[in-house]
GROMACS .gro file of N, CA and C in nm:
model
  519
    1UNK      N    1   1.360  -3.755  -1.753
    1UNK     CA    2   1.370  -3.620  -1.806
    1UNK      C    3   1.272  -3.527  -1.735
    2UNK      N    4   1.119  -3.601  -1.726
    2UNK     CA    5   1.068  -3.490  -1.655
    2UNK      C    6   1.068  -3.475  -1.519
    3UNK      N    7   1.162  -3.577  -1.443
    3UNK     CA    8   1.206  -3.566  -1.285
    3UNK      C    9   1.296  -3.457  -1.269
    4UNK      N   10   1.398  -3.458  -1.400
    4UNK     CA   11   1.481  -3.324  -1.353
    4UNK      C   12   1.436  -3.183  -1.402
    5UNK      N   13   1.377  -3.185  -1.542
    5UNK     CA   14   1.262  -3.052  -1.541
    5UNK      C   15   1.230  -3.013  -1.415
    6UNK      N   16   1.131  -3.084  -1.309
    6UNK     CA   17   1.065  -3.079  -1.182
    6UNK      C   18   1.134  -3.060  -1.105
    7UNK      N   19   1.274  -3.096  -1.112
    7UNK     CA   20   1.411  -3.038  -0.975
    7UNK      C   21   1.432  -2.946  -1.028
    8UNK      N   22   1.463  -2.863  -1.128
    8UNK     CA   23   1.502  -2.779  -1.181
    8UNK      C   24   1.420  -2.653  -1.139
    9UNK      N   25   1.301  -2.699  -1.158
    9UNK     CA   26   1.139  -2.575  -1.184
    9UNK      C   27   1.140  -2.565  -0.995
   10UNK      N   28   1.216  -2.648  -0.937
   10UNK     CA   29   1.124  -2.651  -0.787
   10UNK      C   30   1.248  -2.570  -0.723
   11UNK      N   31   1.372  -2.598  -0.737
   11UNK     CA   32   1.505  -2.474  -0.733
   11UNK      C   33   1.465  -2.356  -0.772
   12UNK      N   34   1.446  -2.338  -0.903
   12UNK     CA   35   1.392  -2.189  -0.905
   12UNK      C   36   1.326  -2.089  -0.848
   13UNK      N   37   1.179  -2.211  -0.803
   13UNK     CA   38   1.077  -2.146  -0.694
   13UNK      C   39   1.099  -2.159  -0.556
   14UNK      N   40   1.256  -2.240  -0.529
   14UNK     CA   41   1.261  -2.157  -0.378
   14UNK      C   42   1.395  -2.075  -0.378
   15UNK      N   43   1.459  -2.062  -0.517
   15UNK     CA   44   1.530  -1.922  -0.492
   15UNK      C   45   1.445  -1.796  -0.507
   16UNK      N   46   1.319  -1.803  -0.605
   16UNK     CA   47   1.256  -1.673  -0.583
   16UNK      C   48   1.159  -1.624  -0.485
   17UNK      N   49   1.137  -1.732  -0.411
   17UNK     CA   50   1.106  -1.672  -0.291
   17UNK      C   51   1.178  -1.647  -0.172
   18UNK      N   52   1.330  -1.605  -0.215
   18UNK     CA   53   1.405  -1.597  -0.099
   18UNK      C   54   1.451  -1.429  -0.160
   19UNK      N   55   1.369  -1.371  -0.243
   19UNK     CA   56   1.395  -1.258  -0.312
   19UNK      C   57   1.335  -1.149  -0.193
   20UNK      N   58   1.515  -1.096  -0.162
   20UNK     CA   59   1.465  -0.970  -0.044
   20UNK      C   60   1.366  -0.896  -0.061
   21UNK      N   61   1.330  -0.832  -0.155
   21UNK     CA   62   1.170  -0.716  -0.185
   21UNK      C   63   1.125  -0.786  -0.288
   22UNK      N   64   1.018  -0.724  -0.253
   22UNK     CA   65   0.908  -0.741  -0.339
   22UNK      C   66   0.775  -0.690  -0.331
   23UNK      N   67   0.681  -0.612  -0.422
   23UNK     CA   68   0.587  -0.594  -0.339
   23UNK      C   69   0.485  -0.598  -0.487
   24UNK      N   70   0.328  -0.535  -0.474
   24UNK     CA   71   0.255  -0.559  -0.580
   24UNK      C   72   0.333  -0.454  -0.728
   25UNK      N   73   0.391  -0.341  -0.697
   25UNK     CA   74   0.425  -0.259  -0.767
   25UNK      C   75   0.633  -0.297  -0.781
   26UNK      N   76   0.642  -0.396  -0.860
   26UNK     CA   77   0.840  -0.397  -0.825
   26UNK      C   78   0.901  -0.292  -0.921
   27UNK      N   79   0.855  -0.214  -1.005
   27UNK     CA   80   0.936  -0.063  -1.096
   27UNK      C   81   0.948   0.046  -0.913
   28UNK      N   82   0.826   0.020  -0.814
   28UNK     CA   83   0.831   0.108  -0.747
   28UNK      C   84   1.009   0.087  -0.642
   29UNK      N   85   0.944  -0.068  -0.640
   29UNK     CA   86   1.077  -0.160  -0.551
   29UNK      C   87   1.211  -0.090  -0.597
   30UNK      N   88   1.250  -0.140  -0.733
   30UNK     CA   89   1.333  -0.082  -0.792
   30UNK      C   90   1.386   0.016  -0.784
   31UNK      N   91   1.294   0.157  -0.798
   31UNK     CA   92   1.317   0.242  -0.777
   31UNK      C   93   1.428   0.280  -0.672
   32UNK      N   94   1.313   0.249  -0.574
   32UNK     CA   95   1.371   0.272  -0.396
   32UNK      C   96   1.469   0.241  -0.386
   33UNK      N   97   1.493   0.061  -0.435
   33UNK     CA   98   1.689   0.035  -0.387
   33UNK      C   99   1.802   0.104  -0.476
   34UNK      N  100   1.786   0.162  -0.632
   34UNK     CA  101   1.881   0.238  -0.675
   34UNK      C  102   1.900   0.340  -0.660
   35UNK      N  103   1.803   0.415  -0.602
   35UNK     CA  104   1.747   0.589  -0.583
   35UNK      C  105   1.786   0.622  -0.455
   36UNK      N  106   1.685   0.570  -0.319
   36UNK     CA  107   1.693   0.549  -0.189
   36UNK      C  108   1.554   0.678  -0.209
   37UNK      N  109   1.475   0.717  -0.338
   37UNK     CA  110   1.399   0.781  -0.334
   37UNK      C  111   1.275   0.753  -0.383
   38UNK      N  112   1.167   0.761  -0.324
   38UNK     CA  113   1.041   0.675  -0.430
   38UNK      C  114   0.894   0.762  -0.335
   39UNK      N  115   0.920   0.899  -0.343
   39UNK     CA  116   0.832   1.005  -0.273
   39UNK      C  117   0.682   0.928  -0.376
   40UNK      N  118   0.545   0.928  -0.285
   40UNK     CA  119   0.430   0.896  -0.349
   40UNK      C  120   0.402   0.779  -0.372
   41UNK      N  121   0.515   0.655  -0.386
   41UNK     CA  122   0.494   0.491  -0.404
   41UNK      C  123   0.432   0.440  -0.393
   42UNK      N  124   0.379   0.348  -0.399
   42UNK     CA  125   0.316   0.232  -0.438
   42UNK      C  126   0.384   0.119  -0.347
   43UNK      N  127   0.415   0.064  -0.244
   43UNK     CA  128   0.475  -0.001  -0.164
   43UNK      C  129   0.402  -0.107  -0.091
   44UNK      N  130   0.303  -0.124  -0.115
   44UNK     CA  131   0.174  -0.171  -0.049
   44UNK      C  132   0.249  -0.332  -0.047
   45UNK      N  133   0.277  -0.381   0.084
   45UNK     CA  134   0.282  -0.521   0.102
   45UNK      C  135   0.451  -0.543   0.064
   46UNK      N  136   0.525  -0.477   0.098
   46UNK     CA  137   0.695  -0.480   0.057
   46UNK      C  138   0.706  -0.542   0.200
   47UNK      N  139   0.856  -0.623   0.108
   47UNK     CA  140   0.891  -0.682   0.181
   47UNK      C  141   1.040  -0.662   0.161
   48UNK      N  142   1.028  -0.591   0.259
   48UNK     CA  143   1.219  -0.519   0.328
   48UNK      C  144   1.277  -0.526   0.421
   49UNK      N  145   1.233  -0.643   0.479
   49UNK     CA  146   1.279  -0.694   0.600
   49UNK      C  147   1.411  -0.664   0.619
   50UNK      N  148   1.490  -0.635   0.690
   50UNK     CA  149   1.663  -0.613   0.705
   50UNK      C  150   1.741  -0.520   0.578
   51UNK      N  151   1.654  -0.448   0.516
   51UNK     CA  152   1.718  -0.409   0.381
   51UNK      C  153   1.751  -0.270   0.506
   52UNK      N  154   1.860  -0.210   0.437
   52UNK     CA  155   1.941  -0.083   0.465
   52UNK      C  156   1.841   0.034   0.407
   53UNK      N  157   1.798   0.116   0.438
   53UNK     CA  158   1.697   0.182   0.416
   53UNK      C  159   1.743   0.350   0.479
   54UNK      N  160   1.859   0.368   0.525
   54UNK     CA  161   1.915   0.537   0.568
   54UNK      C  162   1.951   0.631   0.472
   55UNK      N  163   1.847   0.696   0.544
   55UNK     CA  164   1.854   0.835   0.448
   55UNK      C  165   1.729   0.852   0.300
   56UNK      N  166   1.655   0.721   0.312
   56UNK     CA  167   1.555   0.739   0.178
   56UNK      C  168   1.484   0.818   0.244
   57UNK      N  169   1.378   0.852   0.065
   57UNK     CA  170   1.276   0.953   0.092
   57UNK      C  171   1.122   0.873   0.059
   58UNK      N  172   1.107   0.830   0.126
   58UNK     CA  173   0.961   0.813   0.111
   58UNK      C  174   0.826   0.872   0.125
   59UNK      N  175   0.841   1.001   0.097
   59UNK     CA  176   0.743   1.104   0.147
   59UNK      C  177   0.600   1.067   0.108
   60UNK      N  178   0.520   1.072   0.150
   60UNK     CA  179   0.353   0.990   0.127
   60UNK      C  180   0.370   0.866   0.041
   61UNK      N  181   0.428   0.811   0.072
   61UNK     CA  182   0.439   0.658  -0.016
   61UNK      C  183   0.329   0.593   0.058
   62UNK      N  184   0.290   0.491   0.006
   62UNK     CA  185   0.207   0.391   0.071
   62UNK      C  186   0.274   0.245   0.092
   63UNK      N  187   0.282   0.225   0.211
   63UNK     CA  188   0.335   0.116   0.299
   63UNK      C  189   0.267   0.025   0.360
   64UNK      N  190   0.136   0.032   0.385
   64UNK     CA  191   0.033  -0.031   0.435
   64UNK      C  192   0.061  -0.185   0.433
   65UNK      N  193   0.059  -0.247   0.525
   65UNK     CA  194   0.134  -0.377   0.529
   65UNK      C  195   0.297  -0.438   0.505
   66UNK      N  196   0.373  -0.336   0.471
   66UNK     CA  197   0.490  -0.348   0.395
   66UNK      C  198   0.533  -0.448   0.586
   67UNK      N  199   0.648  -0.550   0.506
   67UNK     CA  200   0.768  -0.594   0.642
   67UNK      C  201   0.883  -0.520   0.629
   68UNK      N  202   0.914  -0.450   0.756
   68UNK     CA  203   1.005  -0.404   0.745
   68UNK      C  204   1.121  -0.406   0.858
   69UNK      N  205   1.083  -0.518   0.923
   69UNK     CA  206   1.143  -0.597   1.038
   69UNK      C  207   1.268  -0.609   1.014
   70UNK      N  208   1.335  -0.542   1.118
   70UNK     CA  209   1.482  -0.528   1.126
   70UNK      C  210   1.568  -0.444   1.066
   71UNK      N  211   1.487  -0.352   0.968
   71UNK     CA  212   1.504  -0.287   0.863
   71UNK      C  213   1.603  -0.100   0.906
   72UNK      N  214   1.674  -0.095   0.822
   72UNK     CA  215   1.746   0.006   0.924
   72UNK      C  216   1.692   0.157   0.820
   73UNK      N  217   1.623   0.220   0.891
   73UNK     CA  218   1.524   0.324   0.838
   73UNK      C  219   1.576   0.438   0.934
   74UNK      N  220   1.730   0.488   0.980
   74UNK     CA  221   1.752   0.604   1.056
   74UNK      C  222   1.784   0.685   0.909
   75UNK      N  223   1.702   0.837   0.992
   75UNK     CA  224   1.702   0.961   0.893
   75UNK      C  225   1.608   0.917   0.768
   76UNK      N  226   1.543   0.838   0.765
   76UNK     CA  227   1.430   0.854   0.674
   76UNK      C  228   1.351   0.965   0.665
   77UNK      N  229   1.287   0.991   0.548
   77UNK     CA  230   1.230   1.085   0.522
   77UNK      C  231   1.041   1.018   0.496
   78UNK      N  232   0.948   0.986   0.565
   78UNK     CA  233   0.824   0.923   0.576
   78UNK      C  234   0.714   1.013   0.618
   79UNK      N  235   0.717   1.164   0.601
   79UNK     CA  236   0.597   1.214   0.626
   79UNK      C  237   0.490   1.203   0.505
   80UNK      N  238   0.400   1.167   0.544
   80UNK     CA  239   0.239   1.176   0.523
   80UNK      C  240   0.232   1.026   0.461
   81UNK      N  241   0.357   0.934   0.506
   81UNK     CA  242   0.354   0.790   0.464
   81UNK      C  243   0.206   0.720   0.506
   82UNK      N  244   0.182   0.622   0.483
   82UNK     CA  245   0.069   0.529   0.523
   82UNK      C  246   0.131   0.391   0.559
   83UNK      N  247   0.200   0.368   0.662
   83UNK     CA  248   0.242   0.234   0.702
   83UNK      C  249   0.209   0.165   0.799
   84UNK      N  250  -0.020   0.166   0.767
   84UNK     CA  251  -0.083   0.121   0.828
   84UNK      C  252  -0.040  -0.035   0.826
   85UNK      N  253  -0.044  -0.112   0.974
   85UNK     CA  254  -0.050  -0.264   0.958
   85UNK      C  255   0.082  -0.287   0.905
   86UNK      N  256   0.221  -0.214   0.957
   86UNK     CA  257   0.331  -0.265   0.874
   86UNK      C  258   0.356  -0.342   1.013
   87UNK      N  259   0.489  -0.392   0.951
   87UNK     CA  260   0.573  -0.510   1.059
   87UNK      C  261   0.698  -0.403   1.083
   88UNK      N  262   0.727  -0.361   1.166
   88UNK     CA  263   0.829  -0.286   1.165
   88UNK      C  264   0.944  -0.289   1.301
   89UNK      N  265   0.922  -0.469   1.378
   89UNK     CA  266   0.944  -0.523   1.460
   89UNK      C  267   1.124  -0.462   1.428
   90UNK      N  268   1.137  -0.428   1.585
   90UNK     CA  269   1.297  -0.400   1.578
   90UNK      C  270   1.378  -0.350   1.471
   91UNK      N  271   1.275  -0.233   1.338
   91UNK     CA  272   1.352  -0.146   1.358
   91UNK      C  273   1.433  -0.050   1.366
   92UNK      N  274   1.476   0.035   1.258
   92UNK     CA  275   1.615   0.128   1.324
   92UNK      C  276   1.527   0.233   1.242
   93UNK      N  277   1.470   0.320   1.373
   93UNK     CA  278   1.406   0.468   1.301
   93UNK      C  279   1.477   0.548   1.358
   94UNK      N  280   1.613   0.586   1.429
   94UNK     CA  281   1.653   0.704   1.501
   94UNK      C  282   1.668   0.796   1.411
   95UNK      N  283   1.590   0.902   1.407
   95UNK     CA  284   1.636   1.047   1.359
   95UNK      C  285   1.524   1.004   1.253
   96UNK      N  286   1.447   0.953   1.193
   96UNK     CA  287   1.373   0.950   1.097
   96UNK      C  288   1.265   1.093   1.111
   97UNK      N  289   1.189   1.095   1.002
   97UNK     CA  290   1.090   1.254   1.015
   97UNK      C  291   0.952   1.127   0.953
   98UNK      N  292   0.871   1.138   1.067
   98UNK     CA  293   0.768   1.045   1.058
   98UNK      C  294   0.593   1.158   1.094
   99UNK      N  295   0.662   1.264   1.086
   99UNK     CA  296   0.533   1.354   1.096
   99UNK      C  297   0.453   1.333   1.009
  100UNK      N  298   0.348   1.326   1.039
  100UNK     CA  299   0.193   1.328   0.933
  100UNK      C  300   0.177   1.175   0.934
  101UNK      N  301   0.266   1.069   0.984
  101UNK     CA  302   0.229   0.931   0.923
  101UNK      C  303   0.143   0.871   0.969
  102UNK      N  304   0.098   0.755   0.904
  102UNK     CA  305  -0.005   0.659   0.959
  102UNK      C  306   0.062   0.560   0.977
  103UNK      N  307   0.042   0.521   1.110
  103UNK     CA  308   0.122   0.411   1.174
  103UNK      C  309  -0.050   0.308   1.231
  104UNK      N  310  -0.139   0.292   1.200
  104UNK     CA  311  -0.257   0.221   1.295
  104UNK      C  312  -0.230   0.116   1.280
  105UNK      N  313  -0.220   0.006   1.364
  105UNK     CA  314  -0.203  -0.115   1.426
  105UNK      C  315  -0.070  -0.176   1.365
  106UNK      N  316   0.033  -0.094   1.332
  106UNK     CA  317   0.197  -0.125   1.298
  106UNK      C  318   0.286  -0.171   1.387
  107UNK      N  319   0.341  -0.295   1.429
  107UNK     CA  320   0.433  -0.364   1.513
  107UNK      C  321   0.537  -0.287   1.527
  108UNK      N  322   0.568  -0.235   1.591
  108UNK     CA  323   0.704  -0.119   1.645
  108UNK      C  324   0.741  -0.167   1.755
  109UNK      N  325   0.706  -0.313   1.786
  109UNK     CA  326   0.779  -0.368   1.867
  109UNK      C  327   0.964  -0.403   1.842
  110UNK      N  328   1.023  -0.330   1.996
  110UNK     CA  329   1.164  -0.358   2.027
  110UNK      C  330   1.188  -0.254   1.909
  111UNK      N  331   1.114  -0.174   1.832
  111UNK     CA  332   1.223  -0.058   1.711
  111UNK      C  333   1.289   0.068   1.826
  112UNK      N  334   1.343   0.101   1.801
  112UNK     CA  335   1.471   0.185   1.806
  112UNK      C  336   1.400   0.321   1.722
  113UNK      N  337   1.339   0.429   1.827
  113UNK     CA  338   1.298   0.533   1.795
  113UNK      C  339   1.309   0.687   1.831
  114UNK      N  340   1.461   0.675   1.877
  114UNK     CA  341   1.559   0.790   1.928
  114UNK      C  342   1.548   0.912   1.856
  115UNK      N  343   1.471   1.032   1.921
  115UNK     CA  344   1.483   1.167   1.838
  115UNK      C  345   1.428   1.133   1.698
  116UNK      N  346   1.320   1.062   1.698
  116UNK     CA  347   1.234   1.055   1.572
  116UNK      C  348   1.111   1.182   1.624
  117UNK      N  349   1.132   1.186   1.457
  117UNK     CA  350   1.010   1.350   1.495
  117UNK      C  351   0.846   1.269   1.420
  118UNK      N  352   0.790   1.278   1.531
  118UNK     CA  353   0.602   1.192   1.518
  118UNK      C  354   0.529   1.263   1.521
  119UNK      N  355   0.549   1.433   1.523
  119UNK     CA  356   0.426   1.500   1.531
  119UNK      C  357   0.333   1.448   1.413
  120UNK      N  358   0.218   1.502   1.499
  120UNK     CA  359   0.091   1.495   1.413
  120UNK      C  360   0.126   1.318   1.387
  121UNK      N  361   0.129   1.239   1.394
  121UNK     CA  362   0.172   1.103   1.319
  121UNK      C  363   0.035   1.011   1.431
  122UNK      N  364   0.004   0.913   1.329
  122UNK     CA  365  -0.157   0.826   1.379
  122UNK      C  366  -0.108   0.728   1.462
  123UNK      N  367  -0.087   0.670   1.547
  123UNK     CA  368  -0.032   0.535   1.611
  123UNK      C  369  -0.139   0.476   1.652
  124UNK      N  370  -0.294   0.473   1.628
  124UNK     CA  371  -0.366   0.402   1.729
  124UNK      C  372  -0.395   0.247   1.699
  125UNK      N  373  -0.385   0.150   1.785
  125UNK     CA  374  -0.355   0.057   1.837
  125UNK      C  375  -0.219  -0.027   1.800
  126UNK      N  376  -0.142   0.098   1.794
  126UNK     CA  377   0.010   0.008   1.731
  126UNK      C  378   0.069  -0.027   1.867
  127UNK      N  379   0.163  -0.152   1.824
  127UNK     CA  380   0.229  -0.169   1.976
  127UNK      C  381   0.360  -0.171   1.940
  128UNK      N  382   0.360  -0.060   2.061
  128UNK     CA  383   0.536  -0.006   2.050
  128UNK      C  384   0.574  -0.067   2.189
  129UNK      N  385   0.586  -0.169   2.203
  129UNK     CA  386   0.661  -0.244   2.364
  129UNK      C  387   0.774  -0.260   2.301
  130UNK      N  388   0.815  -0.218   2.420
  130UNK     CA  389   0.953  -0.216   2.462
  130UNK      C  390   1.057  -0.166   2.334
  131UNK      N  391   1.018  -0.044   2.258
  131UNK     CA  392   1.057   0.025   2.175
  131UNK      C  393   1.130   0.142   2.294
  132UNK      N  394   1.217   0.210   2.206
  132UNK     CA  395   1.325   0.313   2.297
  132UNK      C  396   1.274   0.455   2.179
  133UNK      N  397   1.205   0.518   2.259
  133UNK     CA  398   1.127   0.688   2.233
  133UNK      C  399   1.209   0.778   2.276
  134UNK      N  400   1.333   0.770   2.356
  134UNK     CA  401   1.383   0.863   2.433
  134UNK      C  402   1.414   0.979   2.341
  135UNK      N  403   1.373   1.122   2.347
  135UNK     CA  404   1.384   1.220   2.240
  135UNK      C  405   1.364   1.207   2.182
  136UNK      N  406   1.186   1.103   2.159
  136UNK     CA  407   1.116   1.154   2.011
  136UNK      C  408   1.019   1.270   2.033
  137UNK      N  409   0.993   1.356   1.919
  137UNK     CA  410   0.853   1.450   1.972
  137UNK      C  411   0.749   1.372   1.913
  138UNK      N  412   0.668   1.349   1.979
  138UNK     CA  413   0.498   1.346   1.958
  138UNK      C  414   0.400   1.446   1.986
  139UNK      N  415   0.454   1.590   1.947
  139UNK     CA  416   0.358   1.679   1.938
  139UNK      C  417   0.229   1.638   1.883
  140UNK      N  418   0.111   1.641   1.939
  140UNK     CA  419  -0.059   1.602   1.884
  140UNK      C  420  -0.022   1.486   1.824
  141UNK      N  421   0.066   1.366   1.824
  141UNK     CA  422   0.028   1.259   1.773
  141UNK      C  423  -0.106   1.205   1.898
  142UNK      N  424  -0.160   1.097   1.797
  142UNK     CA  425  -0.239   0.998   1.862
  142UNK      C  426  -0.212   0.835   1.885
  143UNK      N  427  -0.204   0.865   1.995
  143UNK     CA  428  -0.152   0.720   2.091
  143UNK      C  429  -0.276   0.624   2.146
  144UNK      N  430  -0.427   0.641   2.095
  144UNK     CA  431  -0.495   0.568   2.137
  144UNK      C  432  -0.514   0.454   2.084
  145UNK      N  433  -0.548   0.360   2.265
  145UNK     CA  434  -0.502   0.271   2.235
  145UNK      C  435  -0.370   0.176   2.226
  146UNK      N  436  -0.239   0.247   2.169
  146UNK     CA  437  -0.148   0.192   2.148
  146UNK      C  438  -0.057   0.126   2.304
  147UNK      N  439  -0.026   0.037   2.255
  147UNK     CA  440   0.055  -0.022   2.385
  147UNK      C  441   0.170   0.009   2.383
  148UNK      N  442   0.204   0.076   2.497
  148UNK     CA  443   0.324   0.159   2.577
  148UNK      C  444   0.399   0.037   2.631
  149UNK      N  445   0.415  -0.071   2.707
  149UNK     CA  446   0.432  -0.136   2.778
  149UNK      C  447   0.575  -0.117   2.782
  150UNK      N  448   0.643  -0.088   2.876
  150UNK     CA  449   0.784  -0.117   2.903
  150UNK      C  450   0.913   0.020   2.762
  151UNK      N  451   0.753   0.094   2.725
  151UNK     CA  452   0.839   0.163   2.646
  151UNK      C  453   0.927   0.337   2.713
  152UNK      N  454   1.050   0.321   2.682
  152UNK     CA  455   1.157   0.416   2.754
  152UNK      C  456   1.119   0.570   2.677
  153UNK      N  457   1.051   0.634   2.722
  153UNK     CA  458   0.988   0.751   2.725
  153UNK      C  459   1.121   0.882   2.793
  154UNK      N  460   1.248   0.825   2.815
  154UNK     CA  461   1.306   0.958   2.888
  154UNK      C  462   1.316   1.083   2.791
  155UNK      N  463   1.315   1.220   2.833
  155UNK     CA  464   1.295   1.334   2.722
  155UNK      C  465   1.248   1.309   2.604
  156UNK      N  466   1.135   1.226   2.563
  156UNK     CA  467   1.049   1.232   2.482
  156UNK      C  468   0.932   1.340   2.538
  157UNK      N  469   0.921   1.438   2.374
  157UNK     CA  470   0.789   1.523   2.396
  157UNK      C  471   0.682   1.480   2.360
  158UNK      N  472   0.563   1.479   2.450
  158UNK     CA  473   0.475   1.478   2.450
  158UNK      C  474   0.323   1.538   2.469
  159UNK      N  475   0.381   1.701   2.377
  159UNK     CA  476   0.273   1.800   2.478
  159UNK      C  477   0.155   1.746   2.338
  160UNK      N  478   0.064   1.773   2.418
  160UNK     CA  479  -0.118   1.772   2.355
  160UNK      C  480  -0.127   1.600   2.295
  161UNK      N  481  -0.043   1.508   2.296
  161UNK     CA  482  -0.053   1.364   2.257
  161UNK      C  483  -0.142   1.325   2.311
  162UNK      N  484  -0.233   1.239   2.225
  162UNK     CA  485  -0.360   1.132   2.281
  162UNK      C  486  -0.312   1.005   2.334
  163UNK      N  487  -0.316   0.980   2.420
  163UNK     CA  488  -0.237   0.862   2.507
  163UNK      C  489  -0.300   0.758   2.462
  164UNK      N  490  -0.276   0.645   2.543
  164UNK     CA  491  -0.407   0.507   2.504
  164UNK      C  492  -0.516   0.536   2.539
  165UNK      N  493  -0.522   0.622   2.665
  165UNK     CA  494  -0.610   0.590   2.733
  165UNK      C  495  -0.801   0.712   2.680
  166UNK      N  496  -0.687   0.746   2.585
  166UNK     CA  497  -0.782   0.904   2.501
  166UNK      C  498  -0.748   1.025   2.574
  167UNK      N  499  -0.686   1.048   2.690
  167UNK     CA  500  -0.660   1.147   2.732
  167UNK      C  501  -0.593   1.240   2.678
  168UNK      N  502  -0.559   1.375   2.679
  168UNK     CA  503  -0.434   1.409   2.625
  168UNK      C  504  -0.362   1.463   2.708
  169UNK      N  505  -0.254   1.403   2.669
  169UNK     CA  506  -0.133   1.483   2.783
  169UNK      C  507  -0.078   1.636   2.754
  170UNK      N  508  -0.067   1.694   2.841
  170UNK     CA  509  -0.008   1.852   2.839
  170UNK      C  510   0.111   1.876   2.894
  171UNK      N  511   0.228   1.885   2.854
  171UNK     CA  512   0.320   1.879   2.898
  171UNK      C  513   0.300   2.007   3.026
  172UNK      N  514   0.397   1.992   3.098
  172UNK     CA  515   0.387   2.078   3.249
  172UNK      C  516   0.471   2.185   3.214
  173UNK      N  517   0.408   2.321   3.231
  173UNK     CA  518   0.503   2.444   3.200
  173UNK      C  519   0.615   2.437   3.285
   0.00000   0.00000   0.00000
């Protein structure tokens, strides 16, 4: 009897950890997947890996660690977000509004960042390799530090941006 109690109790605990979100705050979780709105959140440490995520509003939410790997985030709404230290490996920000955000040391590796608007937005030491920027603006964002490597920069703006290197670039009249 108490062998199958113990199969029973040990099924449970690996279907709930196969639970797509989750984070310290789940009314906030909640929110987000019936709404697609959760402006100010509580998000700290979510885990949204591959969840469909177009068109929410997350306006200053806090994300700080959240996974959001693979996660399809085009036309998001994320200014003055904090998604310091997120995982945001491959991905889908095209057209998102990421001005004011904090991105510091956030994996944006291989994401998809077409005509995302980054002004003013923090990136320093995030690594965006081999991420696709083509027509994002980074008006005065800060790029120090962050690794560029192999990242596709065509008609992306970049006037007054802090590069890695601390410099700032000026776009050429």
């Amino acid at each position: 009897m108490k062998l199958k109690n113990l199969t029973i109790l040990a099924l449970l605990f690996s279907l709930v950890g196969q639970v797509p979100a989750s984070a310290e705050n789940p009314q906030h979780v909640r929110r987000l997947l019936e709404t697609k709105e959760c402006r100010g959140c509580n998000l700290r440490g979510v885990n949204l890996g591959q969840a469909d995520l177009r068109d929410v509003d997350l306006r200053d939410a806090y994300l700080a660690g959240a996974n959001l790997e693979r996660a399809d985030l085009s036309g998001a709404k994320l200014v003055g977000a904090d998604m310091s230290s997120s995982n945001l490996t491959s991905a889908k920000l095209v057209g998102a509004d990421l001005k004011h955000t904090m991105l510091n040391n956030a994996d944006l590796t291989g994401a998809d960042m077409r005509e995302t608007e980054m002004s003013f937005a923090v990136l320093v030491q995030a690594n965006l390799r081999k991420a696709d920027l083509r027509g994002a603006f980074l008006i005065r964002a800060n790029l120090r530090q962050a690794n560029l490597a192999e990242v596709d920069l065509t008609k992306t703006i970049l006037t007054r941006a802090t590069m890695p290197d601390g410099k700032i670039y000026k776009e050429e009249d």
